[in-house]
PDB file of C-alpha atoms and ligand atoms in Angstrom:
ATOM      1  CA  UNK A   1       8.008 -18.521 -17.611  1.00  0.00           C
ATOM      2  CA  UNK A   2       7.063 -15.066 -16.346  1.00  0.00           C
ATOM      3  CA  UNK A   3       7.109 -13.556 -12.872  1.00  0.00           C
ATOM      4  CA  UNK A   4       5.784 -10.237 -11.561  1.00  0.00           C
ATOM      5  CA  UNK A   5       8.254  -8.351  -9.360  1.00  0.00           C
ATOM      6  CA  UNK A   6       7.601  -4.757 -10.363  1.00  0.00           C
ATOM      7  CA  UNK A   7       4.810  -3.086 -12.370  1.00  0.00           C
ATOM      8  CA  UNK A   8       7.419  -2.322 -15.051  1.00  0.00           C
ATOM      9  CA  UNK A   9       7.617  -6.049 -15.799  1.00  0.00           C
ATOM     10  CA  UNK A  10       4.555  -5.360 -17.953  1.00  0.00           C
ATOM     11  CA  UNK A  11       4.691  -2.890 -20.836  1.00  0.00           C
ATOM     12  CA  UNK A  12       1.928  -0.275 -21.114  1.00  0.00           C
ATOM     13  CA  UNK A  13       0.360  -2.381 -23.886  1.00  0.00           C
ATOM     14  CA  UNK A  14       0.450  -5.494 -21.720  1.00  0.00           C
ATOM     15  CA  UNK A  15      -1.135  -3.572 -18.853  1.00  0.00           C
ATOM     16  CA  UNK A  16      -3.894  -2.421 -21.205  1.00  0.00           C
ATOM     17  CA  UNK A  17      -4.522  -6.049 -22.172  1.00  0.00           C
ATOM     18  CA  UNK A  18      -4.558  -7.120 -18.538  1.00  0.00           C
ATOM     19  CA  UNK A  19      -7.093  -4.424 -17.655  1.00  0.00           C
ATOM     20  CA  UNK A  20      -9.268  -5.370 -20.617  1.00  0.00           C
ATOM     21  CA  UNK A  21      -9.248  -8.970 -19.449  1.00  0.00           C
ATOM     22  CA  UNK A  22     -10.070  -7.867 -15.882  1.00  0.00           C
ATOM     23  CA  UNK A  23     -12.962  -5.788 -17.269  1.00  0.00           C
ATOM     24  CA  UNK A  24     -14.301  -8.779 -19.133  1.00  0.00           C
ATOM     25  CA  UNK A  25     -14.037 -10.900 -15.990  1.00  0.00           C
ATOM     26  CA  UNK A  26     -15.901  -8.176 -14.086  1.00  0.00           C
ATOM     27  CA  UNK A  27     -18.722  -8.157 -16.612  1.00  0.00           C
ATOM     28  CA  UNK A  28     -19.108 -11.956 -16.637  1.00  0.00           C
ATOM     29  CA  UNK A  29     -17.140 -13.746 -13.876  1.00  0.00           C
ATOM     30  CA  UNK A  30     -19.013 -17.037 -14.444  1.00  0.00           C
ATOM     31  CA  UNK A  31     -17.464 -17.340 -17.910  1.00  0.00           C
ATOM     32  CA  UNK A  32     -14.065 -17.791 -16.247  1.00  0.00           C
ATOM     33  CA  UNK A  33     -15.112 -20.121 -13.452  1.00  0.00           C
ATOM     34  CA  UNK A  34     -13.323 -23.188 -14.842  1.00  0.00           C
ATOM     35  CA  UNK A  35     -10.237 -21.657 -16.463  1.00  0.00           C
ATOM     36  CA  UNK A  36      -8.033 -22.791 -13.551  1.00  0.00           C
ATOM     37  CA  UNK A  37      -9.570 -26.208 -12.922  1.00  0.00           C
ATOM     38  CA  UNK A  38      -6.804 -28.447 -11.562  1.00  0.00           C
ATOM     39  CA  UNK A  39      -4.424 -25.533 -10.865  1.00  0.00           C
ATOM     40  CA  UNK A  40      -3.075 -24.587  -7.443  1.00  0.00           C
ATOM     41  CA  UNK A  41      -2.044 -21.177  -6.123  1.00  0.00           C
ATOM     42  CA  UNK A  42       0.338 -21.023  -3.156  1.00  0.00           C
ATOM     43  CA  UNK A  43       0.222 -17.927  -0.954  1.00  0.00           C
ATOM     44  CA  UNK A  44       3.444 -17.665   1.064  1.00  0.00           C
ATOM     45  CA  UNK A  45       3.021 -14.727   3.425  1.00  0.00           C
ATOM     46  CA  UNK A  46       5.830 -13.942   5.865  1.00  0.00           C
ATOM     47  CA  UNK A  47       4.095 -10.662   6.812  1.00  0.00           C
ATOM     48  CA  UNK A  48       0.511  -9.830   7.854  1.00  0.00           C
ATOM     49  CA  UNK A  49      -2.092  -9.330   5.151  1.00  0.00           C
ATOM     50  CA  UNK A  50      -5.848  -9.300   4.769  1.00  0.00           C
ATOM     51  CA  UNK A  51      -6.640  -7.962   1.308  1.00  0.00           C
ATOM     52  CA  UNK A  52      -3.705  -9.135  -0.721  1.00  0.00           C
ATOM     53  CA  UNK A  53      -3.677 -12.732   0.475  1.00  0.00           C
ATOM     54  CA  UNK A  54      -7.428 -13.180   0.554  1.00  0.00           C
ATOM     55  CA  UNK A  55      -7.981 -11.428  -2.777  1.00  0.00           C
ATOM     56  CA  UNK A  56      -5.436 -13.771  -4.378  1.00  0.00           C
ATOM     57  CA  UNK A  57      -7.171 -16.743  -2.829  1.00  0.00           C
ATOM     58  CA  UNK A  58     -10.620 -15.489  -3.812  1.00  0.00           C
ATOM     59  CA  UNK A  59      -9.335 -14.846  -7.359  1.00  0.00           C
ATOM     60  CA  UNK A  60      -7.994 -18.396  -7.717  1.00  0.00           C
ATOM     61  CA  UNK A  61     -11.108 -19.989  -6.195  1.00  0.00           C
ATOM     62  CA  UNK A  62     -13.349 -17.997  -8.560  1.00  0.00           C
ATOM     63  CA  UNK A  63     -11.292 -19.317 -11.472  1.00  0.00           C
ATOM     64  CA  UNK A  64     -11.972 -22.893 -10.377  1.00  0.00           C
ATOM     65  CA  UNK A  65      -8.497 -23.464  -8.920  1.00  0.00           C
ATOM     66  CA  UNK A  66      -7.404 -24.349  -5.423  1.00  0.00           C
ATOM     67  CA  UNK A  67      -5.194 -22.648  -2.854  1.00  0.00           C
ATOM     68  CA  UNK A  68      -2.696 -23.591  -0.179  1.00  0.00           C
ATOM     69  CA  UNK A  69      -0.111 -21.658   1.791  1.00  0.00           C
ATOM     70  CA  UNK A  70       0.818 -20.019   5.053  1.00  0.00           C
ATOM     71  CA  UNK A  71      -0.164 -16.662   6.524  1.00  0.00           C
ATOM     72  CA  UNK A  72       2.812 -15.960   8.775  1.00  0.00           C
ATOM     73  CA  UNK A  73       6.501 -16.780   9.002  1.00  0.00           C
ATOM     74  CA  UNK A  74       5.878 -18.433  12.397  1.00  0.00           C
ATOM     75  CA  UNK A  75       3.674 -21.086  10.858  1.00  0.00           C
ATOM     76  CA  UNK A  76       6.192 -22.011   8.136  1.00  0.00           C
ATOM     77  CA  UNK A  77       9.638 -23.576   8.213  1.00  0.00           C
ATOM     78  CA  UNK A  78      11.093 -20.053   8.141  1.00  0.00           C
ATOM     79  CA  UNK A  79      10.707 -20.346  11.925  1.00  0.00           C
ATOM     80  CA  UNK A  80      13.189 -23.242  11.764  1.00  0.00           C
ATOM     81  CA  UNK A  81      15.603 -21.219   9.656  1.00  0.00           C
ATOM     82  CA  UNK A  82      14.715 -22.361   6.140  1.00  0.00           C
ATOM     83  CA  UNK A  83      15.750 -19.919   3.407  1.00  0.00           C
ATOM     84  CA  UNK A  84      13.309 -18.382   0.910  1.00  0.00           C
ATOM     85  CA  UNK A  85      15.277 -20.085  -1.883  1.00  0.00           C
ATOM     86  CA  UNK A  86      14.724 -23.524  -0.386  1.00  0.00           C
ATOM     87  CA  UNK A  87      11.085 -22.853   0.467  1.00  0.00           C
ATOM     88  CA  UNK A  88      10.232 -21.829  -3.101  1.00  0.00           C
ATOM     89  CA  UNK A  89      11.845 -24.993  -4.499  1.00  0.00           C
ATOM     90  CA  UNK A  90       9.537 -26.963  -2.252  1.00  0.00           C
ATOM     91  CA  UNK A  91       6.483 -24.879  -3.154  1.00  0.00           C
ATOM     92  CA  UNK A  92       7.295 -25.452  -6.841  1.00  0.00           C
ATOM     93  CA  UNK A  93       6.497 -29.153  -6.230  1.00  0.00           C
ATOM     94  CA  UNK A  94       3.119 -28.386  -4.676  1.00  0.00           C
ATOM     95  CA  UNK A  95       1.633 -25.535  -6.715  1.00  0.00           C
ATOM     96  CA  UNK A  96       1.450 -24.013 -10.214  1.00  0.00           C
ATOM     97  CA  UNK A  97       1.865 -20.363  -9.214  1.00  0.00           C
ATOM     98  CA  UNK A  98       2.953 -18.562  -6.041  1.00  0.00           C
ATOM     99  CA  UNK A  99       2.255 -15.162  -4.466  1.00  0.00           C
ATOM    100  CA  UNK A 100       4.873 -14.252  -1.874  1.00  0.00           C
ATOM    101  CA  UNK A 101       5.052 -11.445   0.698  1.00  0.00           C
ATOM    102  CA  UNK A 102       8.189 -10.933   2.751  1.00  0.00           C
ATOM    103  CA  UNK A 103       9.572  -8.177   5.017  1.00  0.00           C
ATOM    104  CA  UNK A 104      12.914  -8.102   3.178  1.00  0.00           C
ATOM    105  CA  UNK A 105      13.362  -6.028   0.042  1.00  0.00           C
ATOM    106  CA  UNK A 106      14.308  -8.309  -2.857  1.00  0.00           C
ATOM    107  CA  UNK A 107      13.015 -11.543  -1.250  1.00  0.00           C
ATOM    108  CA  UNK A 108      10.487 -12.114  -4.046  1.00  0.00           C
ATOM    109  CA  UNK A 109      13.244 -11.689  -6.614  1.00  0.00           C
ATOM    110  CA  UNK A 110      15.373 -14.297  -4.843  1.00  0.00           C
ATOM    111  CA  UNK A 111      12.372 -16.633  -4.852  1.00  0.00           C
ATOM    112  CA  UNK A 112      11.749 -16.029  -8.558  1.00  0.00           C
ATOM    113  CA  UNK A 113      15.362 -16.837  -9.397  1.00  0.00           C
ATOM    114  CA  UNK A 114      15.029 -20.324  -7.864  1.00  0.00           C
ATOM    115  CA  UNK A 115      11.433 -21.051  -8.725  1.00  0.00           C
ATOM    116  CA  UNK A 116      10.058 -23.545 -11.240  1.00  0.00           C
ATOM    117  CA  UNK A 117       6.663 -21.797 -11.209  1.00  0.00           C
ATOM    118  CA  UNK A 118       5.615 -18.141 -11.787  1.00  0.00           C
ATOM    119  CA  UNK A 119       6.191 -15.976  -8.709  1.00  0.00           C
ATOM    120  CA  UNK A 120       4.217 -12.836  -7.901  1.00  0.00           C
ATOM    121  CA  UNK A 121       5.667 -10.249  -5.547  1.00  0.00           C
ATOM    122  CA  UNK A 122       2.860  -9.535  -3.076  1.00  0.00           C
ATOM    123  CA  UNK A 123       5.010  -6.962  -1.246  1.00  0.00           C
ATOM    124  CA  UNK A 124       8.725  -7.003  -0.395  1.00  0.00           C
ATOM    125  CA  UNK A 125       9.545  -4.819   2.608  1.00  0.00           C
ATOM    126  CA  UNK A 126       9.363  -1.098   1.878  1.00  0.00           C
ATOM    127  CA  UNK A 127      10.226  -1.698  -1.775  1.00  0.00           C
ATOM    128  CA  UNK A 128       7.456  -2.722  -4.204  1.00  0.00           C
ATOM    129  CA  UNK A 129       3.870  -3.970  -4.268  1.00  0.00           C
ATOM    130  CA  UNK A 130       3.016  -4.446  -7.942  1.00  0.00           C
ATOM    131  CA  UNK A 131      -0.389  -6.121  -7.568  1.00  0.00           C
ATOM    132  CA  UNK A 132      -1.632  -3.228  -5.446  1.00  0.00           C
ATOM    133  CA  UNK A 133      -0.530  -1.009  -8.313  1.00  0.00           C
ATOM    134  CA  UNK A 134      -2.460  -3.119 -10.807  1.00  0.00           C
ATOM    135  CA  UNK A 135      -5.476  -2.672  -8.520  1.00  0.00           C
ATOM    136  CA  UNK A 136      -4.898   1.095  -8.316  1.00  0.00           C
ATOM    137  CA  UNK A 137      -4.491   1.383 -12.088  1.00  0.00           C
ATOM    138  CA  UNK A 138      -7.646  -0.573 -12.773  1.00  0.00           C
ATOM    139  CA  UNK A 139      -9.587   1.596 -10.318  1.00  0.00           C
ATOM    140  CA  UNK A 140      -8.298   4.839 -11.864  1.00  0.00           C
ATOM    141  CA  UNK A 141      -8.971   3.568 -15.369  1.00  0.00           C
ATOM    142  CA  UNK A 142     -12.484   2.397 -14.539  1.00  0.00           C
ATOM    143  CA  UNK A 143     -13.487   5.548 -12.663  1.00  0.00           C
ATOM    144  CA  UNK A 144     -11.544   8.269 -14.524  1.00  0.00           C
ATOM    145  CA  UNK A 145     -11.344   6.716 -17.989  1.00  0.00           C
ATOM    146  CA  UNK A 146      -7.661   7.453 -18.563  1.00  0.00           C
ATOM    147  CA  UNK A 147      -4.318   8.056 -16.870  1.00  0.00           C
ATOM    148  CA  UNK A 148      -3.292  11.009 -18.981  1.00  0.00           C
ATOM    149  CA  UNK A 149      -3.335  14.599 -17.686  1.00  0.00           C
ATOM    150  CA  UNK A 150      -4.008  13.787 -14.049  1.00  0.00           C
ATOM    151  CA  UNK A 151      -2.626  15.426 -10.942  1.00  0.00           C
ATOM    152  CA  UNK A 152      -2.195  12.856  -8.219  1.00  0.00           C
ATOM    153  CA  UNK A 153      -1.389  13.634  -4.598  1.00  0.00           C
ATOM    154  CA  UNK A 154       0.313  10.880  -2.615  1.00  0.00           C
ATOM    155  CA  UNK A 155       0.033  11.521   1.086  1.00  0.00           C
ATOM    156  CA  UNK A 156       1.479   9.974   4.241  1.00  0.00           C
ATOM    157  CA  UNK A 157       4.382   7.572   4.541  1.00  0.00           C
ATOM    158  CA  UNK A 158       6.104   7.991   1.188  1.00  0.00           C
ATOM    159  CA  UNK A 159       9.398   6.669   2.512  1.00  0.00           C
ATOM    160  CA  UNK A 160       8.320   3.162   3.512  1.00  0.00           C
ATOM    161  CA  UNK A 161       5.049   2.910   1.571  1.00  0.00           C
ATOM    162  CA  UNK A 162       5.764   0.295  -1.084  1.00  0.00           C
ATOM    163  CA  UNK A 163       2.410   0.853  -2.796  1.00  0.00           C
ATOM    164  CA  UNK A 164       3.470   4.459  -3.451  1.00  0.00           C
ATOM    165  CA  UNK A 165       6.810   3.390  -4.945  1.00  0.00           C
ATOM    166  CA  UNK A 166       5.168   0.933  -7.331  1.00  0.00           C
ATOM    167  CA  UNK A 167       2.408   3.341  -8.335  1.00  0.00           C
ATOM    168  CA  UNK A 168       4.879   6.119  -9.181  1.00  0.00           C
ATOM    169  CA  UNK A 169       6.924   3.664 -11.276  1.00  0.00           C
ATOM    170  CA  UNK A 170       3.814   2.740 -13.222  1.00  0.00           C
ATOM    171  CA  UNK A 171       2.284   6.216 -13.678  1.00  0.00           C
ATOM    172  CA  UNK A 172       5.338   8.021 -15.068  1.00  0.00           C
ATOM    173  CA  UNK A 173       4.781   6.087 -18.293  1.00  0.00           C
ATOM    174  CA  UNK A 174       1.554   7.982 -19.048  1.00  0.00           C
ATOM    175  CA  UNK A 175       1.162  11.463 -20.546  1.00  0.00           C
ATOM    176  CA  UNK A 176       1.315  14.578 -18.406  1.00  0.00           C
ATOM    177  CA  UNK A 177       0.843  12.941 -15.009  1.00  0.00           C
ATOM    178  CA  UNK A 178       1.765  15.430 -12.262  1.00  0.00           C
ATOM    179  CA  UNK A 179       2.786  14.193  -8.830  1.00  0.00           C
ATOM    180  CA  UNK A 180       2.301  16.029  -5.549  1.00  0.00           C
ATOM    181  CA  UNK A 181       4.111  14.300  -2.682  1.00  0.00           C
ATOM    182  CA  UNK A 182       2.613  15.232   0.672  1.00  0.00           C
ATOM    183  CA  UNK A 183       4.557  14.025   3.697  1.00  0.00           C
ATOM    184  CA  UNK A 184       6.378  15.114   6.828  1.00  0.00           C
ATOM    185  CA  UNK A 185      10.104  15.676   6.306  1.00  0.00           C
ATOM    186  CA  UNK A 186      11.017  12.322   7.853  1.00  0.00           C
ATOM    187  CA  UNK A 187       8.787  10.348   5.487  1.00  0.00           C
ATOM    188  CA  UNK A 188       9.628  11.920   2.136  1.00  0.00           C
ATOM    189  CA  UNK A 189       9.703   9.931  -1.101  1.00  0.00           C
ATOM    190  CA  UNK A 190      13.149   8.250  -1.385  1.00  0.00           C
ATOM    191  CA  UNK A 191      15.734  10.104  -3.453  1.00  0.00           C
ATOM    192  CA  UNK A 192      16.316   7.069  -5.696  1.00  0.00           C
ATOM    193  CA  UNK A 193      12.717   7.400  -6.893  1.00  0.00           C
ATOM    194  CA  UNK A 194      13.194  11.115  -7.548  1.00  0.00           C
ATOM    195  CA  UNK A 195      16.444  10.566  -9.447  1.00  0.00           C
ATOM    196  CA  UNK A 196      15.842   7.275 -11.227  1.00  0.00           C
ATOM    197  CA  UNK A 197      12.128   7.450 -11.899  1.00  0.00           C
ATOM    198  CA  UNK A 198      10.759  11.002 -11.795  1.00  0.00           C
ATOM    199  CA  UNK A 199      13.681  13.011 -13.157  1.00  0.00           C
ATOM    200  CA  UNK A 200      14.612  10.378 -15.713  1.00  0.00           C
ATOM    201  CA  UNK A 201      11.079  10.339 -17.117  1.00  0.00           C
ATOM    202  CA  UNK A 202      10.843  14.147 -17.021  1.00  0.00           C
ATOM    203  CA  UNK A 203       7.770  13.998 -14.769  1.00  0.00           C
ATOM    204  CA  UNK A 204       6.565  17.138 -13.039  1.00  0.00           C
ATOM    205  CA  UNK A 205       6.495  16.801  -9.256  1.00  0.00           C
ATOM    206  CA  UNK A 206       6.499  18.830  -6.072  1.00  0.00           C
ATOM    207  CA  UNK A 207       6.994  17.978  -2.409  1.00  0.00           C
ATOM    208  CA  UNK A 208       4.920  19.670   0.290  1.00  0.00           C
ATOM    209  CA  UNK A 209       4.027  19.016   3.899  1.00  0.00           C
ATOM    210  CA  UNK A 210       0.556  20.630   4.159  1.00  0.00           C
ATOM    211  CA  UNK A 211      -2.307  18.717   2.589  1.00  0.00           C
ATOM    212  CA  UNK A 212      -4.695  21.708   2.706  1.00  0.00           C
ATOM    213  CA  UNK A 213      -2.467  23.808   0.434  1.00  0.00           C
ATOM    214  CA  UNK A 214      -2.588  21.386  -2.486  1.00  0.00           C
ATOM    215  CA  UNK A 215      -6.016  19.812  -2.045  1.00  0.00           C
ATOM    216  CA  UNK A 216      -7.838  22.054  -4.597  1.00  0.00           C
ATOM    217  CA  UNK A 217      -5.657  21.001  -7.509  1.00  0.00           C
ATOM    218  CA  UNK A 218      -5.779  17.221  -7.034  1.00  0.00           C
ATOM    219  CA  UNK A 219      -7.695  14.837  -9.313  1.00  0.00           C
ATOM    220  CA  UNK A 220      -6.725  11.871  -7.150  1.00  0.00           C
ATOM    221  CA  UNK A 221      -5.662  11.770  -3.523  1.00  0.00           C
ATOM    222  CA  UNK A 222      -3.832   8.540  -2.608  1.00  0.00           C
ATOM    223  CA  UNK A 223      -3.725   8.293   1.189  1.00  0.00           C
ATOM    224  CA  UNK A 224      -1.386   5.899   2.984  1.00  0.00           C
ATOM    225  CA  UNK A 225      -0.866   4.625   6.505  1.00  0.00           C
ATOM    226  CA  UNK A 226       2.333   5.346   8.436  1.00  0.00           C
ATOM    227  CA  UNK A 227       4.179   2.004   8.213  1.00  0.00           C
ATOM    228  CA  UNK A 228       4.738   1.268  11.886  1.00  0.00           C
ATOM    229  CA  UNK A 229       6.501  -2.062  11.231  1.00  0.00           C
ATOM    230  CA  UNK A 230       9.299  -0.353   9.282  1.00  0.00           C
ATOM    231  CA  UNK A 231      10.192   2.191  11.987  1.00  0.00           C
ATOM    232  CA  UNK A 232      13.323   1.802  14.061  1.00  0.00           C
ATOM    233  CA  UNK A 233      11.721   3.254  17.163  1.00  0.00           C
ATOM    234  CA  UNK A 234       8.186   3.526  18.479  1.00  0.00           C
ATOM    235  CA  UNK A 235       8.602   7.180  19.559  1.00  0.00           C
ATOM    236  CA  UNK A 236       9.050   8.331  15.966  1.00  0.00           C
ATOM    237  CA  UNK A 237       6.013   6.347  14.921  1.00  0.00           C
ATOM    238  CA  UNK A 238       3.858   7.834  17.683  1.00  0.00           C
ATOM    239  CA  UNK A 239       4.990  11.346  16.742  1.00  0.00           C
ATOM    240  CA  UNK A 240       4.178  10.889  13.053  1.00  0.00           C
ATOM    241  CA  UNK A 241       1.223   8.522  12.971  1.00  0.00           C
ATOM    242  CA  UNK A 242      -1.520  11.169  13.068  1.00  0.00           C
ATOM    243  CA  UNK A 243       0.274  13.781  10.991  1.00  0.00           C
ATOM    244  CA  UNK A 244      -2.510  13.651   8.383  1.00  0.00           C
ATOM    245  CA  UNK A 245      -6.148  13.012   9.083  1.00  0.00           C
ATOM    246  CA  UNK A 246      -8.428  13.479   6.119  1.00  0.00           C
ATOM    247  CA  UNK A 247     -11.767  14.784   7.366  1.00  0.00           C
ATOM    248  CA  UNK A 248     -14.851  16.626   6.101  1.00  0.00           C
ATOM    249  CA  UNK A 249     -13.215  20.053   6.472  1.00  0.00           C
ATOM    250  CA  UNK A 250     -10.291  19.075   4.265  1.00  0.00           C
ATOM    251  CA  UNK A 251     -12.616  17.394   1.764  1.00  0.00           C
ATOM    252  CA  UNK A 252     -14.470  20.720   1.423  1.00  0.00           C
ATOM    253  CA  UNK A 253     -11.323  22.094  -0.258  1.00  0.00           C
ATOM    254  CA  UNK A 254     -11.217  19.334  -2.885  1.00  0.00           C
ATOM    255  CA  UNK A 255     -12.605  19.202  -6.423  1.00  0.00           C
ATOM    256  CA  UNK A 256     -16.133  17.850  -6.783  1.00  0.00           C
ATOM    257  CA  UNK A 257     -14.845  14.877  -8.734  1.00  0.00           C
ATOM    258  CA  UNK A 258     -11.586  14.234  -6.881  1.00  0.00           C
ATOM    259  CA  UNK A 259     -11.128  10.555  -6.120  1.00  0.00           C
ATOM    260  CA  UNK A 260      -9.759   9.286  -2.794  1.00  0.00           C
ATOM    261  CA  UNK A 261      -7.840   6.024  -2.978  1.00  0.00           C
ATOM    262  CA  UNK A 262      -6.119   4.088  -0.196  1.00  0.00           C
ATOM    263  CA  UNK A 263      -4.461   0.656  -0.444  1.00  0.00           C
ATOM    264  CA  UNK A 264      -5.841  -0.068   3.053  1.00  0.00           C
ATOM    265  CA  UNK A 265      -5.615  -0.919   5.922  1.00  0.00           C
ATOM    266  CA  UNK A 266      -6.673   2.528   7.082  1.00  0.00           C
ATOM    267  CA  UNK A 267      -5.663   3.434  10.631  1.00  0.00           C
ATOM    268  CA  UNK A 268      -6.451   7.093  11.489  1.00  0.00           C
ATOM    269  CA  UNK A 269      -5.465   8.886   8.303  1.00  0.00           C
ATOM    270  CA  UNK A 270      -8.989   8.949   6.883  1.00  0.00           C
ATOM    271  CA  UNK A 271     -11.730   9.805   9.310  1.00  0.00           C
ATOM    272  CA  UNK A 272     -14.693   7.387   9.016  1.00  0.00           C
ATOM    273  CA  UNK A 273     -16.992  10.349   8.289  1.00  0.00           C
ATOM    274  CA  UNK A 274     -15.310  10.574   4.865  1.00  0.00           C
ATOM    275  CA  UNK A 275     -16.480   7.044   3.958  1.00  0.00           C
ATOM    276  CA  UNK A 276     -19.908   8.398   2.988  1.00  0.00           C
ATOM    277  CA  UNK A 277     -18.464  11.046   0.652  1.00  0.00           C
ATOM    278  CA  UNK A 278     -19.113  10.023  -2.950  1.00  0.00           C
ATOM    279  CA  UNK A 279     -15.447  10.749  -3.723  1.00  0.00           C
ATOM    280  CA  UNK A 280     -14.261   7.996  -1.354  1.00  0.00           C
ATOM    281  CA  UNK A 281     -13.417   5.075  -3.633  1.00  0.00           C
ATOM    282  CA  UNK A 282     -11.206   2.925  -1.408  1.00  0.00           C
ATOM    283  CA  UNK A 283     -13.754   0.200  -0.804  1.00  0.00           C
ATOM    284  CA  UNK A 284     -14.564  -0.042  -4.526  1.00  0.00           C
ATOM    285  CA  UNK A 285     -10.814  -0.279  -5.112  1.00  0.00           C
ATOM    286  CA  UNK A 286     -10.780  -3.537  -3.107  1.00  0.00           C
ATOM    287  CA  UNK A 287     -13.245  -5.176  -5.518  1.00  0.00           C
ATOM    288  CA  UNK A 288     -11.136  -4.227  -8.541  1.00  0.00           C
ATOM    289  CA  UNK A 289      -8.233  -5.963  -6.795  1.00  0.00           C
ATOM    290  CA  UNK A 290      -9.932  -9.333  -7.192  1.00  0.00           C
ATOM    291  CA  UNK A 291     -10.663  -8.946 -10.932  1.00  0.00           C
ATOM    292  CA  UNK A 292      -7.172  -7.762 -11.760  1.00  0.00           C
ATOM    293  CA  UNK A 293      -5.614 -10.645  -9.784  1.00  0.00           C
ATOM    294  CA  UNK A 294      -7.845 -13.088 -11.665  1.00  0.00           C
ATOM    295  CA  UNK A 295      -6.558 -11.572 -14.905  1.00  0.00           C
ATOM    296  CA  UNK A 296      -2.975 -11.741 -13.659  1.00  0.00           C
ATOM    297  CA  UNK A 297      -3.193 -15.423 -12.677  1.00  0.00           C
ATOM    298  CA  UNK A 298      -4.674 -16.284 -16.093  1.00  0.00           C
ATOM    299  CA  UNK A 299      -1.960 -14.312 -17.861  1.00  0.00           C
ATOM    300  CA  UNK A 300       1.009 -15.754 -15.927  1.00  0.00           C
ATOM    301  CA  UNK A 301      -0.351 -19.290 -16.314  1.00  0.00           C
ATOM    302  CA  UNK A 302      -0.771 -18.539 -20.045  1.00  0.00           C
ATOM    303  CA  UNK A 303      -4.422 -19.552 -19.948  1.00  0.00           C
ATOM    304  CA  UNK A 304      -5.686 -16.368 -21.633  1.00  0.00           C
TER     305      UNK A 304
HETATM  306  C1  NCD B 401      -0.452  -2.315   1.737  1.00  0.00           C
HETATM  307  C2  NCD B 401       0.859  -3.072   1.924  1.00  0.00           C
HETATM  308  O1  NCD B 401       0.851  -4.213   2.399  1.00  0.00           O
HETATM  309  O2  NCD B 401       1.861  -2.492   1.539  1.00  0.00           O
HETATM  310  N1  NCD B 401      -1.586  -3.109   2.003  1.00  0.00           N
HETATM  311  C3  NCD B 401      -2.150  -3.816   1.003  1.00  0.00           C
HETATM  312  O3  NCD B 401      -1.580  -4.759   0.512  1.00  0.00           O
HETATM  313  N2  NCD B 401      -3.315  -3.385   0.507  1.00  0.00           N
HETATM  314  C4  NCD B 401      -0.497  -1.020   2.431  1.00  0.00           C
HETATM  315  C5  NCD B 401      -0.228  -0.983   3.905  1.00  0.00           C
HETATM  316  O4  NCD B 401      -0.025  -2.018   4.548  1.00  0.00           O
HETATM  317  O5  NCD B 401      -0.236   0.122   4.431  1.00  0.00           O
END
């Protein structure tokens, strides 16, 4: 039985296969509409979510399966003090596969260690978010054709942004990917990622605080929201929340074919005027998230 905790749980070859399957689903979703007949997906979300939970549910429903679950810790027995380990044992009796989101780093791993069914990490605190990375990879692959020789700027909350951590883990495995980390001092990429991931893989990277200075060299700009829920005090959040606002003026400095991605939700960091720019791909990215989750469910249930 296989779980997904981290994008590195799949080799590059396995990721290629997954993306091929997702592409095939995209070209003919009807073909797959009964692959999960009789199967149940549980979504156990202890933290807020719109896209991740609903895209998982949409993915399972489009495969012919059914869904159950909870959307907040308050509406589950966590409110009574039940542990994640106990909850997953229970869920294992009700469902065939489970996507779990939890505010604590490592919670999905704890669940996987006790589970009788495949567990997917749908976000564990400020740590990892592998299915967002699968979505990001599929979007880049579909719109750029390859991962090699790209310069990607990651901007915003690089300290707490779990989608950034997972994406960096995944991208260092491709050829000549250059990283530009754009953040205020307080929200820099964690040193464990620099030491264990970037330096170990020999990846080229730089850290800057001004977006304008690096904009012209980027092939992809990955914007992120300042993660309010991970801050220890509101004052720091208020001071940092509008540090970056991508607007038309800044977009004028970018390459003609630069691609803007964002895991969403967007707060203020991308001005709505940018939505009409042909380089804004964050809403397309959402659609890829459904196909890749369909492919992931089929793969973990060993149905494809
Ligand atoms: C992200 C998350 O939950 O980490 N959202 C998502 O799943 N698309 C990003 C965020 O909340 O900022």
